[in-house]
CSV table of N, CA, C and O in Angstrom, one decimal:
chain,number,residue,atom,x,y,z
A,268,MET,N,24.0,21.5,19.1
A,268,MET,CA,23.2,21.9,18.4
A,268,MET,C,22.0,21.0,18.5
A,268,MET,O,22.0,19.4,18.9
A,269,GLU,N,20.7,21.4,18.9
A,269,GLU,CA,19.7,21.1,19.1
A,269,GLU,C,18.6,20.6,17.7
A,269,GLU,O,18.4,22.2,16.8
A,270,VAL,N,18.0,19.8,17.4
A,270,VAL,CA,17.3,19.5,16.5
A,270,VAL,C,15.7,19.2,17.1
A,270,VAL,O,15.6,18.6,17.8
A,271,ARG,N,14.5,19.8,16.4
A,271,ARG,CA,13.5,20.2,17.0
A,271,ARG,C,12.3,19.9,16.0
A,271,ARG,O,12.8,20.1,14.9
A,272,ASP,N,11.5,18.8,16.3
A,272,ASP,CA,10.6,18.6,15.3
A,272,ASP,C,9.3,19.8,15.5
A,272,ASP,O,9.5,20.9,15.8
A,273,SER,N,8.5,19.5,15.0
A,273,SER,CA,7.3,20.7,14.6
A,273,SER,C,6.6,21.3,16.2
A,273,SER,O,6.2,22.1,16.0
A,274,ASN,N,6.9,20.2,16.7
A,274,ASN,CA,6.1,20.2,18.1
A,274,ASN,C,6.6,20.8,19.4
A,274,ASN,O,6.8,21.4,20.0
A,275,GLY,N,8.5,20.9,18.9
A,275,GLY,CA,9.4,21.7,19.4
A,275,GLY,C,9.8,20.6,20.4
A,275,GLY,O,10.9,20.9,20.9
A,276,THR,N,9.7,19.3,20.0
A,276,THR,CA,10.3,18.1,20.7
A,276,THR,C,11.6,17.9,20.1
A,276,THR,O,12.1,17.7,18.9
A,277,VAL,N,12.7,17.4,21.3
A,277,VAL,CA,14.2,16.8,20.8
A,277,VAL,C,14.5,16.1,19.7
A,277,VAL,O,13.7,15.1,20.3
A,278,LEU,N,14.9,16.4,18.7
A,278,LEU,CA,15.2,15.2,18.2
A,278,LEU,C,16.4,14.6,18.3
A,278,LEU,O,17.8,15.1,18.2
A,279,ASN,N,16.6,13.2,18.4
A,279,ASN,CA,18.2,11.9,18.4
A,279,ASN,C,18.7,11.5,17.3
A,279,ASN,O,17.5,11.3,16.9
A,280,GLU,N,19.3,11.0,17.1
A,280,GLU,CA,20.1,10.1,15.9
A,280,GLU,C,18.9,8.8,16.6
A,280,GLU,O,19.3,8.7,17.6
A,281,GLY,N,18.5,8.1,15.5
A,281,GLY,CA,17.7,7.2,15.6
A,281,GLY,C,16.2,6.9,16.2
A,281,GLY,O,15.3,6.0,16.1
A,282,ASP,N,15.7,8.3,16.3
A,282,ASP,CA,14.5,8.3,16.4
A,282,ASP,C,13.6,8.1,15.5
A,282,ASP,O,14.3,8.1,14.2
A,283,ASN,N,12.6,7.8,15.7
A,283,ASN,CA,11.3,7.3,14.9
A,283,ASN,C,10.3,8.8,14.6
A,283,ASN,O,9.7,9.0,15.7
A,284,VAL,N,10.0,8.9,13.3
A,284,VAL,CA,9.2,10.3,13.3
A,284,VAL,C,8.1,9.9,12.5
A,284,VAL,O,8.2,8.8,11.9
A,285,THR,N,6.8,10.6,12.1
A,285,THR,CA,5.6,10.7,11.8
A,285,THR,C,5.6,11.9,11.2
A,285,THR,O,6.0,13.0,11.5
A,286,LEU,N,5.4,12.0,9.5
A,286,LEU,CA,4.9,13.1,8.8
A,286,LEU,C,3.5,13.4,8.8
A,286,LEU,O,2.6,12.7,9.6
A,287,ILE,N,3.4,14.8,9.3
A,287,ILE,CA,2.5,15.5,9.8
A,287,ILE,C,1.4,16.0,8.3
A,287,ILE,O,0.7,17.1,8.5
A,288,LYS,N,2.2,16.1,7.3
A,288,LYS,CA,1.7,17.0,5.8
A,288,LYS,C,2.0,16.0,5.0
A,288,LYS,O,2.8,15.3,4.6
A,289,ASP,N,1.2,15.7,3.5
A,289,ASP,CA,1.1,14.7,2.3
A,289,ASP,C,2.9,15.9,1.5
A,289,ASP,O,2.8,16.9,1.8
A,290,LEU,N,4.2,14.7,1.1
A,290,LEU,CA,5.1,15.7,0.8
A,290,LEU,C,5.5,15.2,-0.4
A,290,LEU,O,5.2,13.6,-0.6
A,291,LYS,N,5.1,15.7,-1.6
A,291,LYS,CA,6.0,14.9,-3.3
A,291,LYS,C,7.1,15.2,-3.0
A,291,LYS,O,8.3,15.9,-2.3
A,292,VAL,N,8.2,13.8,-3.3
A,292,VAL,CA,9.6,13.6,-3.6
A,292,VAL,C,9.9,14.6,-4.5
A,292,VAL,O,9.7,13.7,-5.8
A,293,LYS,N,11.3,15.2,-4.4
A,293,LYS,CA,11.6,15.7,-6.4
A,293,LYS,C,12.3,14.1,-6.7
A,293,LYS,O,13.2,13.6,-6.0
A,294,GLY,N,12.0,14.3,-7.7
A,294,GLY,CA,12.9,13.3,-8.6
A,294,GLY,C,12.3,12.1,-8.9
A,294,GLY,O,13.2,11.1,-9.2
A,295,THR,N,11.2,12.0,-8.0
A,295,THR,CA,10.3,10.7,-8.2
A,295,THR,C,9.3,11.0,-8.5
A,295,THR,O,8.4,12.4,-8.6
A,296,SER,N,8.2,9.8,-8.8
A,296,SER,CA,6.7,10.5,-8.5
A,296,SER,C,5.8,10.2,-7.9
A,296,SER,O,4.9,9.8,-7.3
A,297,GLU,N,6.7,10.0,-6.5
A,297,GLU,CA,6.0,9.4,-5.0
A,297,GLU,C,5.7,10.3,-4.1
A,297,GLU,O,6.6,11.6,-4.0
A,298,THR,N,4.9,10.4,-3.7
A,298,THR,CA,4.1,11.1,-2.8
A,298,THR,C,4.1,10.5,-1.4
A,298,THR,O,3.8,9.3,-1.3
A,299,LEU,N,4.6,11.0,0.0
A,299,LEU,CA,4.8,10.2,1.2
A,299,LEU,C,3.7,11.1,1.8
A,299,LEU,O,3.4,11.9,1.8
A,300,LYS,N,2.3,9.7,2.4
A,300,LYS,CA,1.2,10.7,3.0
A,300,LYS,C,1.5,11.2,4.3
A,300,LYS,O,2.5,10.6,5.1
A,301,ARG,N,0.5,11.9,4.6
A,301,ARG,CA,0.6,12.3,6.3
A,301,ARG,C,0.6,11.2,6.8
A,301,ARG,O,-0.5,10.0,7.0
A,302,GLY,N,0.9,11.1,7.8
A,302,GLY,CA,0.9,9.7,8.9
A,302,GLY,C,1.9,8.7,8.9
A,302,GLY,O,2.1,7.6,9.3
A,303,THR,N,2.8,8.3,7.7
A,303,THR,CA,3.8,7.8,7.3
A,303,THR,C,5.3,7.7,8.5
A,303,THR,O,5.1,8.4,8.9
A,304,MET,N,5.2,6.8,8.8
A,304,MET,CA,6.4,6.1,9.8
A,304,MET,C,7.6,6.2,9.2
A,304,MET,O,7.8,5.4,8.0
A,305,ILE,N,8.3,7.1,9.6
A,305,ILE,CA,9.7,7.2,9.6
A,305,ILE,C,10.7,6.5,10.0
A,305,ILE,O,10.6,7.4,11.7
A,306,LYS,N,11.5,5.4,10.2
A,306,LYS,CA,12.3,4.9,11.5
A,306,LYS,C,13.8,5.2,11.2
A,306,LYS,O,14.4,4.9,10.0
A,307,GLY,N,14.1,5.6,12.4
A,307,GLY,CA,15.5,5.9,12.6
A,307,GLY,C,16.5,6.5,11.5
A,307,GLY,O,16.9,6.5,10.7
A,308,ILE,N,16.0,8.1,11.9
A,308,ILE,CA,17.0,8.9,11.3
A,308,ILE,C,18.0,9.7,11.9
A,308,ILE,O,18.5,8.8,12.8
A,309,HIS,N,18.6,10.1,10.7
A,309,HIS,CA,19.9,10.3,11.0
A,309,HIS,C,20.2,12.0,10.8
A,309,HIS,O,19.7,12.6,10.6
A,310,LEU,N,21.0,12.7,11.9
A,310,LEU,CA,20.6,13.8,12.1
A,310,LEU,C,21.9,14.4,11.1
A,310,LEU,O,22.8,13.9,10.8
A,311,THR,N,21.6,15.9,10.6
A,311,THR,CA,22.9,16.3,9.7
A,311,THR,C,23.4,17.2,10.2
A,311,THR,O,23.1,18.0,11.3
A,312,ASP,N,24.3,18.6,9.5
A,312,ASP,CA,24.8,19.9,10.2
A,312,ASP,C,23.5,20.7,10.4
A,312,ASP,O,24.3,21.7,10.6
A,313,ASP,N,22.8,20.5,9.3
A,313,ASP,CA,21.8,21.4,9.3
A,313,ASP,C,20.6,21.3,10.4
A,313,ASP,O,20.1,20.3,10.5
A,314,PRO,N,20.4,21.8,11.8
A,314,PRO,CA,19.4,21.9,12.3
A,314,PRO,C,18.3,21.5,11.7
A,314,PRO,O,17.1,20.9,12.7
A,315,ALA,N,17.6,22.3,10.4
A,315,ALA,CA,16.5,22.1,10.1
A,315,ALA,C,16.2,20.8,9.3
A,315,ALA,O,15.2,20.7,8.3
A,316,GLU,N,17.0,20.0,8.9
A,316,GLU,CA,17.1,18.8,8.0
A,316,GLU,C,17.2,17.4,8.8
A,316,GLU,O,18.7,17.7,10.1
A,317,VAL,N,16.5,16.2,8.2
A,317,VAL,CA,17.3,15.3,9.0
A,317,VAL,C,17.2,14.0,7.5
A,317,VAL,O,16.5,14.4,6.8
A,318,GLU,N,18.2,13.1,7.9
A,318,GLU,CA,18.2,12.1,6.8
A,318,GLU,C,17.5,10.7,7.2
A,318,GLU,O,17.7,10.5,8.5
A,319,CYS,N,17.0,10.3,6.1
A,319,CYS,CA,16.1,9.0,6.4
A,319,CYS,C,16.5,7.9,5.1
A,319,CYS,O,16.3,8.4,4.1
A,320,ARG,N,15.6,7.0,5.3
A,320,ARG,CA,14.9,5.9,4.2
A,320,ARG,C,13.8,5.4,4.3
A,320,ARG,O,13.3,5.6,5.7
A,321,HIS,N,13.2,5.4,3.6
A,321,HIS,CA,11.9,5.1,3.3
A,321,HIS,C,12.0,4.1,2.4
A,321,HIS,O,12.7,4.0,1.5
A,322,ALA,N,10.8,3.1,2.3
A,322,ALA,CA,10.7,1.6,1.6
A,322,ALA,C,11.2,1.7,0.3
A,322,ALA,O,12.2,0.9,-0.3
A,323,LYS,N,11.1,2.6,-0.9
A,323,LYS,CA,11.1,3.2,-2.4
A,323,LYS,C,12.4,4.1,-2.4
A,323,LYS,O,12.8,3.9,-3.3
A,324,ILE,N,12.1,4.8,-1.5
A,324,ILE,CA,13.4,6.2,-1.6
A,324,ILE,C,14.5,5.8,-0.8
A,324,ILE,O,14.2,5.9,0.2
A,325,LYS,N,15.8,6.4,-1.3
A,325,LYS,CA,17.0,5.9,-0.2
A,325,LYS,C,17.7,7.7,-0.1
A,325,LYS,O,17.3,8.0,-1.2
A,326,GLY,N,18.2,7.5,0.7
A,326,GLY,CA,18.7,9.2,0.6
A,326,GLY,C,18.0,10.3,0.9
A,326,GLY,O,17.8,11.3,0.5
A,327,LEU,N,16.7,10.0,1.4
A,327,LEU,CA,16.1,11.0,1.8
A,327,LEU,C,16.1,11.9,2.2
A,327,LEU,O,16.6,11.8,3.7
A,328,VAL,N,15.9,13.7,2.6
A,328,VAL,CA,16.3,14.7,3.2
A,328,VAL,C,15.2,15.4,3.7
A,328,VAL,O,14.4,15.6,2.7
A,329,LEU,N,14.6,15.4,4.7
A,329,LEU,CA,13.4,16.3,5.0
A,329,LEU,C,13.3,17.0,6.3
A,329,LEU,O,14.3,16.8,7.2
A,330,ARG,N,12.0,18.0,6.1
A,330,ARG,CA,12.4,19.6,7.0
A,330,ARG,C,11.9,18.9,8.0
A,330,ARG,O,10.6,18.3,7.9
A,331,THR,N,12.5,19.4,8.9
A,331,THR,CA,11.9,19.2,10.5
A,331,THR,C,10.6,19.6,10.8
A,331,THR,O,9.7,19.3,11.7
A,332,GLU,N,10.1,20.7,9.9
A,332,GLU,CA,9.4,21.1,10.1
A,332,GLU,C,8.0,20.4,9.8
A,332,GLU,O,6.9,20.9,10.1
A,333,PHE,N,8.1,19.3,8.8
A,333,PHE,CA,6.9,18.7,8.6
A,333,PHE,C,7.0,17.1,9.3
A,333,PHE,O,6.4,16.0,9.3
A,334,LEU,N,7.7,17.4,10.1
A,334,LEU,CA,8.1,15.7,11.2
A,334,LEU,C,7.3,16.2,12.7
A,334,LEU,O,7.6,17.3,13.0
A,335,LYS,N,7.0,15.0,13.0
A,335,LYS,CA,6.4,14.8,14.9
A,335,LYS,C,6.6,13.5,14.7
A,335,LYS,O,7.2,12.6,14.7
A,336,LYS,N,7.8,13.8,16.5
A,336,LYS,CA,8.6,12.4,16.9
A,336,LYS,C,7.3,11.4,17.6
A,336,LYS,O,6.3,12.0,17.6
A,337,ALA,N,7.6,10.6,17.1
A,337,ALA,CA,6.9,9.3,17.2
A,337,ALA,C,6.9,8.5,18.7
A,337,ALA,O,7.8,8.5,19.4
């Protein structure tokens, strides 16, 4: 199973990614801004989603269509 970012680059376990769009996070009042660096992603069973952590948000799942490999 290959996981690809918005540009078609293959993502691997532990890669760093950057957001390409402002995203509102459900369940919180936080908004992740475009250009935010997310370090150390974890791949899931779904190739369209990755798990990650942000400073204030743990257990965050992001869609790969909003990510770009850093």
